[in-house]
């Protein structure tokens, strides 16, 4: 196999790999956005349940989660 053919093949494979990486990055970002939305929904649902006029912070939710699992 000539060096040029090898380089062409590597470029082709590299382009495919980069496209897959980009798609995976978008999926990770999308997953992160979904997790953030889920966390915001959880905060709002708890705040509504607790009758709070102002939603709790994410830090407070983490604290409450830790306390819940400690018991």
mmCIF file of N, CA and C in Angstrom:
data_model
loop_
_atom_site.group_PDB
_atom_site.id
_atom_site.type_symbol
_atom_site.label_atom_id
_atom_site.label_comp_id
_atom_site.label_asym_id
_atom_site.label_seq_id
_atom_site.Cartn_x
_atom_site.Cartn_y
_atom_site.Cartn_z
ATOM 1 N N UNK A 1 0.853 -1.169 0.000
ATOM 2 C CA UNK A 1 0.000 0.000 0.000
ATOM 3 C C UNK A 1 0.902 1.235 0.000
ATOM 4 N N UNK A 2 0.586 2.155 -0.863
ATOM 5 C CA UNK A 2 1.405 3.366 -0.946
ATOM 6 C C UNK A 2 1.108 4.294 0.226
ATOM 7 N N UNK A 3 2.038 5.181 0.488
ATOM 8 C CA UNK A 3 1.850 6.157 1.569
ATOM 9 C C UNK A 3 0.645 7.049 1.312
ATOM 10 N N UNK A 4 0.445 7.431 0.052
ATOM 11 C CA UNK A 4 -0.698 8.288 -0.274
ATOM 12 C C UNK A 4 -2.018 7.574 -0.017
ATOM 13 N N UNK A 5 -2.094 6.318 -0.390
ATOM 14 C CA UNK A 5 -3.316 5.536 -0.166
ATOM 15 C C UNK A 5 -3.572 5.383 1.331
ATOM 16 N N UNK A 6 -2.524 5.107 2.075
ATOM 17 C CA UNK A 6 -2.652 4.979 3.521
ATOM 18 C C UNK A 6 -3.139 6.291 4.138
ATOM 19 N N UNK A 7 -2.573 7.398 3.705
ATOM 20 C CA UNK A 7 -2.984 8.706 4.217
ATOM 21 C C UNK A 7 -4.437 8.997 3.874
ATOM 22 N N UNK A 8 -4.832 8.672 2.650
ATOM 23 C CA UNK A 8 -6.220 8.887 2.236
ATOM 24 C C UNK A 8 -7.170 8.061 3.099
ATOM 25 N N UNK A 9 -6.799 6.809 3.328
ATOM 26 C CA UNK A 9 -7.632 5.934 4.162
ATOM 27 C C UNK A 9 -7.710 6.461 5.595
ATOM 28 N N UNK A 10 -6.582 6.911 6.112
ATOM 29 C CA UNK A 10 -6.575 7.456 7.471
ATOM 30 C C UNK A 10 -7.421 8.721 7.566
ATOM 31 N N UNK A 11 -7.347 9.562 6.548
ATOM 32 C CA UNK A 11 -8.165 10.782 6.533
ATOM 33 C C UNK A 11 -9.641 10.413 6.531
ATOM 34 N N UNK A 12 -10.003 9.422 5.738
ATOM 35 C CA UNK A 12 -11.401 8.978 5.672
ATOM 36 C C UNK A 12 -11.874 8.467 7.036
ATOM 37 N N UNK A 13 -11.075 7.614 7.639
ATOM 38 C CA UNK A 13 -11.427 7.062 8.951
ATOM 39 C C UNK A 13 -11.455 8.165 10.006
ATOM 40 N N UNK A 14 -10.516 9.088 9.927
ATOM 41 C CA UNK A 14 -10.460 10.192 10.887
ATOM 42 C C UNK A 14 -11.714 11.058 10.788
ATOM 43 N N UNK A 15 -12.152 11.344 9.563
ATOM 44 C CA UNK A 15 -13.371 12.136 9.373
ATOM 45 C C UNK A 15 -14.576 11.423 9.979
ATOM 46 N N UNK A 16 -14.671 10.114 9.754
ATOM 47 C CA UNK A 16 -15.768 9.341 10.344
ATOM 48 C C UNK A 16 -15.713 9.412 11.869
ATOM 49 N N UNK A 17 -14.516 9.255 12.403
ATOM 50 C CA UNK A 17 -14.327 9.292 13.855
ATOM 51 C C UNK A 17 -14.713 10.651 14.425
ATOM 52 N N UNK A 18 -14.273 11.731 13.762
ATOM 53 C CA UNK A 18 -14.589 13.078 14.240
ATOM 54 C C UNK A 18 -16.096 13.321 14.220
ATOM 55 N N UNK A 19 -16.760 12.843 13.176
ATOM 56 C CA UNK A 19 -18.214 12.986 13.111
ATOM 57 C C UNK A 19 -18.883 12.243 14.261
ATOM 58 N N UNK A 20 -18.400 11.037 14.551
ATOM 59 C CA UNK A 20 -18.948 10.276 15.677
ATOM 60 C C UNK A 20 -18.693 10.992 16.998
ATOM 61 N N UNK A 21 -17.504 11.560 17.145
ATOM 62 C CA UNK A 21 -17.174 12.300 18.360
ATOM 63 C C UNK A 21 -18.085 13.509 18.529
ATOM 64 N N UNK A 22 -18.338 14.203 17.436
ATOM 65 C CA UNK A 22 -19.226 15.366 17.493
ATOM 66 C C UNK A 22 -20.622 14.944 17.911
ATOM 67 N N UNK A 23 -21.112 13.852 17.312
ATOM 68 C CA UNK A 23 -22.443 13.362 17.666
ATOM 69 C C UNK A 23 -22.488 12.943 19.127
ATOM 70 N N UNK A 24 -21.454 12.256 19.582
ATOM 71 C CA UNK A 24 -21.400 11.834 20.986
ATOM 72 C C UNK A 24 -21.365 13.050 21.892
ATOM 73 N N UNK A 25 -20.633 14.072 21.505
ATOM 74 C CA UNK A 25 -20.579 15.302 22.292
ATOM 75 C C UNK A 25 -21.931 15.959 22.387
ATOM 76 N N UNK A 26 -22.672 15.966 21.287
ATOM 77 C CA UNK A 26 -24.015 16.540 21.294
ATOM 78 C C UNK A 26 -24.927 15.726 22.195
ATOM 79 N N UNK A 27 -24.777 14.389 22.141
ATOM 80 C CA UNK A 27 -25.598 13.536 22.994
ATOM 81 C C UNK A 27 -25.289 13.795 24.461
ATOM 82 N N UNK A 28 -24.006 13.936 24.781
ATOM 83 C CA UNK A 28 -23.621 14.205 26.165
ATOM 84 C C UNK A 28 -24.181 15.547 26.604
ATOM 85 N N UNK A 29 -24.062 16.552 25.760
ATOM 86 C CA UNK A 29 -24.583 17.873 26.087
ATOM 87 C C UNK A 29 -26.094 17.803 26.257
ATOM 88 N N UNK A 30 -26.769 17.099 25.342
ATOM 89 C CA UNK A 30 -28.221 16.967 25.427
ATOM 90 C C UNK A 30 -28.610 16.242 26.714
ATOM 91 N N UNK A 31 -27.874 15.189 27.054
ATOM 92 C CA UNK A 31 -28.147 14.445 28.283
ATOM 93 C C UNK A 31 -27.965 15.353 29.503
ATOM 94 N N UNK A 32 -26.910 16.164 29.483
ATOM 95 C CA UNK A 32 -26.654 17.095 30.581
ATOM 96 C C UNK A 32 -27.794 18.103 30.707
ATOM 97 N N UNK A 33 -28.271 18.605 29.571
ATOM 98 C CA UNK A 33 -29.377 19.555 29.592
ATOM 99 C C UNK A 33 -30.634 18.901 30.152
ATOM 100 N N UNK A 34 -30.886 17.646 29.776
ATOM 101 C CA UNK A 34 -32.046 16.933 30.304
ATOM 102 C C UNK A 34 -31.925 16.739 31.807
ATOM 103 N N UNK A 35 -30.737 16.365 32.278
ATOM 104 C CA UNK A 35 -30.526 16.181 33.710
ATOM 105 C C UNK A 35 -30.770 17.486 34.454
ATOM 106 N N UNK A 36 -30.311 18.597 33.890
ATOM 107 C CA UNK A 36 -30.503 19.896 34.519
ATOM 108 C C UNK A 36 -31.989 20.230 34.587
ATOM 109 N N UNK A 37 -32.718 19.966 33.501
ATOM 110 C CA UNK A 37 -34.160 20.207 33.494
ATOM 111 C C UNK A 37 -34.860 19.324 34.521
ATOM 112 N N UNK A 38 -34.438 18.058 34.622
ATOM 113 C CA UNK A 38 -35.028 17.155 35.608
ATOM 114 C C UNK A 38 -34.789 17.675 37.020
ATOM 115 N N UNK A 39 -33.584 18.172 37.282
ATOM 116 C CA UNK A 39 -33.247 18.701 38.603
ATOM 117 C C UNK A 39 -34.091 19.934 38.901
ATOM 118 N N UNK A 40 -34.250 20.819 37.912
ATOM 119 C CA UNK A 40 -35.071 22.014 38.101
ATOM 120 C C UNK A 40 -36.525 21.630 38.367
ATOM 121 N N UNK A 41 -37.022 20.617 37.645
ATOM 122 C CA UNK A 41 -38.389 20.141 37.874
ATOM 123 C C UNK A 41 -38.536 19.567 39.277
ATOM 124 N N UNK A 42 -37.546 18.799 39.714
ATOM 125 C CA UNK A 42 -37.579 18.214 41.056
ATOM 126 C C UNK A 42 -37.601 19.314 42.116
ATOM 127 N N UNK A 43 -36.780 20.330 41.923
ATOM 128 C CA UNK A 43 -36.741 21.461 42.858
ATOM 129 C C UNK A 43 -38.101 22.138 42.915
ATOM 130 N N UNK A 44 -38.696 22.378 41.755
ATOM 131 C CA UNK A 44 -39.991 23.055 41.719
ATOM 132 C C UNK A 44 -41.081 22.199 42.353
ATOM 133 N N UNK A 45 -41.077 20.896 42.053
ATOM 134 C CA UNK A 45 -42.099 20.015 42.636
ATOM 135 C C UNK A 45 -41.990 19.977 44.155
ATOM 136 N N UNK A 46 -40.762 19.861 44.675
ATOM 137 C CA UNK A 46 -40.590 19.833 46.124
ATOM 138 C C UNK A 46 -41.000 21.160 46.740
ATOM 139 N N UNK A 47 -40.593 22.246 46.116
ATOM 140 C CA UNK A 47 -40.931 23.569 46.647
ATOM 141 C C UNK A 47 -42.440 23.759 46.684
ATOM 142 N N UNK A 48 -43.121 23.300 45.640
ATOM 143 C CA UNK A 48 -44.586 23.375 45.622
ATOM 144 C C UNK A 48 -45.176 22.508 46.727
ATOM 145 N N UNK A 49 -44.670 21.290 46.873
ATOM 146 C CA UNK A 49 -45.156 20.365 47.890
ATOM 147 C C UNK A 49 -44.957 20.936 49.285
ATOM 148 N N UNK A 50 -43.800 21.582 49.490
ATOM 149 C CA UNK A 50 -43.484 22.145 50.803
ATOM 150 C C UNK A 50 -44.194 23.475 51.035
ATOM 151 N N UNK A 51 -44.856 23.994 50.012
ATOM 152 C CA UNK A 51 -45.575 25.252 50.158
ATOM 153 C C UNK A 51 -44.660 26.465 50.223
ATOM 154 N N UNK A 52 -43.494 26.364 49.607
ATOM 155 C CA UNK A 52 -42.540 27.467 49.633
ATOM 156 C C UNK A 52 -42.868 28.464 48.529
ATOM 157 N N UNK A 53 -42.804 29.734 48.858
ATOM 158 C CA UNK A 53 -43.083 30.754 47.844
ATOM 159 C C UNK A 53 -41.895 30.938 46.904
ATOM 160 N N UNK A 54 -40.702 30.604 47.393
ATOM 161 C CA UNK A 54 -39.484 30.693 46.584
ATOM 162 C C UNK A 54 -38.877 29.295 46.517
ATOM 163 N N UNK A 55 -38.561 28.807 45.315
ATOM 164 C CA UNK A 55 -37.977 27.464 45.208
ATOM 165 C C UNK A 55 -36.652 27.365 45.963
ATOM 166 N N UNK A 56 -36.386 26.173 46.491
ATOM 167 C CA UNK A 56 -35.106 25.941 47.161
ATOM 168 C C UNK A 56 -33.986 25.980 46.130
ATOM 169 N N UNK A 57 -32.766 26.088 46.617
ATOM 170 C CA UNK A 57 -31.604 26.080 45.723
ATOM 171 C C UNK A 57 -31.189 24.641 45.446
ATOM 172 N N UNK A 58 -30.378 24.468 44.426
ATOM 173 C CA UNK A 58 -29.867 23.138 44.122
ATOM 174 C C UNK A 58 -28.993 22.637 45.265
ATOM 175 N N UNK A 59 -28.250 23.548 45.893
ATOM 176 C CA UNK A 59 -27.415 23.169 47.033
ATOM 177 C C UNK A 59 -28.272 22.640 48.181
ATOM 178 N N UNK A 60 -29.412 23.285 48.414
ATOM 179 C CA UNK A 60 -30.306 22.830 49.476
ATOM 180 C C UNK A 60 -30.882 21.467 49.126
ATOM 181 N N UNK A 61 -31.212 21.256 47.868
ATOM 182 C CA UNK A 61 -31.722 19.955 47.452
ATOM 183 C C UNK A 61 -30.671 18.871 47.687
ATOM 184 N N UNK A 62 -29.417 19.162 47.369
ATOM 185 C CA UNK A 62 -28.339 18.198 47.613
ATOM 186 C C UNK A 62 -28.204 17.903 49.100
ATOM 187 N N UNK A 63 -28.290 18.943 49.920
ATOM 188 C CA UNK A 63 -28.217 18.761 51.370
ATOM 189 C C UNK A 63 -29.370 17.874 51.848
ATOM 190 N N UNK A 64 -30.571 18.167 51.379
ATOM 191 C CA UNK A 64 -31.736 17.380 51.786
ATOM 192 C C UNK A 64 -31.598 15.932 51.329
ATOM 193 N N UNK A 65 -31.067 15.738 50.131
ATOM 194 C CA UNK A 65 -30.829 14.389 49.616
ATOM 195 C C UNK A 65 -29.851 13.633 50.510
ATOM 196 N N UNK A 66 -28.769 14.291 50.899
ATOM 197 C CA UNK A 66 -27.779 13.659 51.780
ATOM 198 C C UNK A 66 -28.407 13.286 53.114
ATOM 199 N N UNK A 67 -29.192 14.181 53.656
ATOM 200 C CA UNK A 67 -29.846 13.904 54.935
ATOM 201 C C UNK A 67 -30.849 12.766 54.808
ATOM 202 N N UNK A 68 -31.561 12.722 53.710
ATOM 203 C CA UNK A 68 -32.545 11.669 53.477
ATOM 204 C C UNK A 68 -31.870 10.301 53.464
ATOM 205 N N UNK A 69 -30.736 10.201 52.774
ATOM 206 C CA UNK A 69 -30.061 8.915 52.668
ATOM 207 C C UNK A 69 -29.265 8.573 53.916
ATOM 208 N N UNK A 70 -28.999 9.549 54.757
ATOM 209 C CA UNK A 70 -28.282 9.295 56.007
ATOM 210 C C UNK A 70 -29.181 8.575 57.001
ATOM 211 N N UNK A 71 -30.447 8.861 56.970
ATOM 212 C CA UNK A 71 -31.400 8.300 57.936
ATOM 213 C C UNK A 71 -31.719 6.871 57.665
#
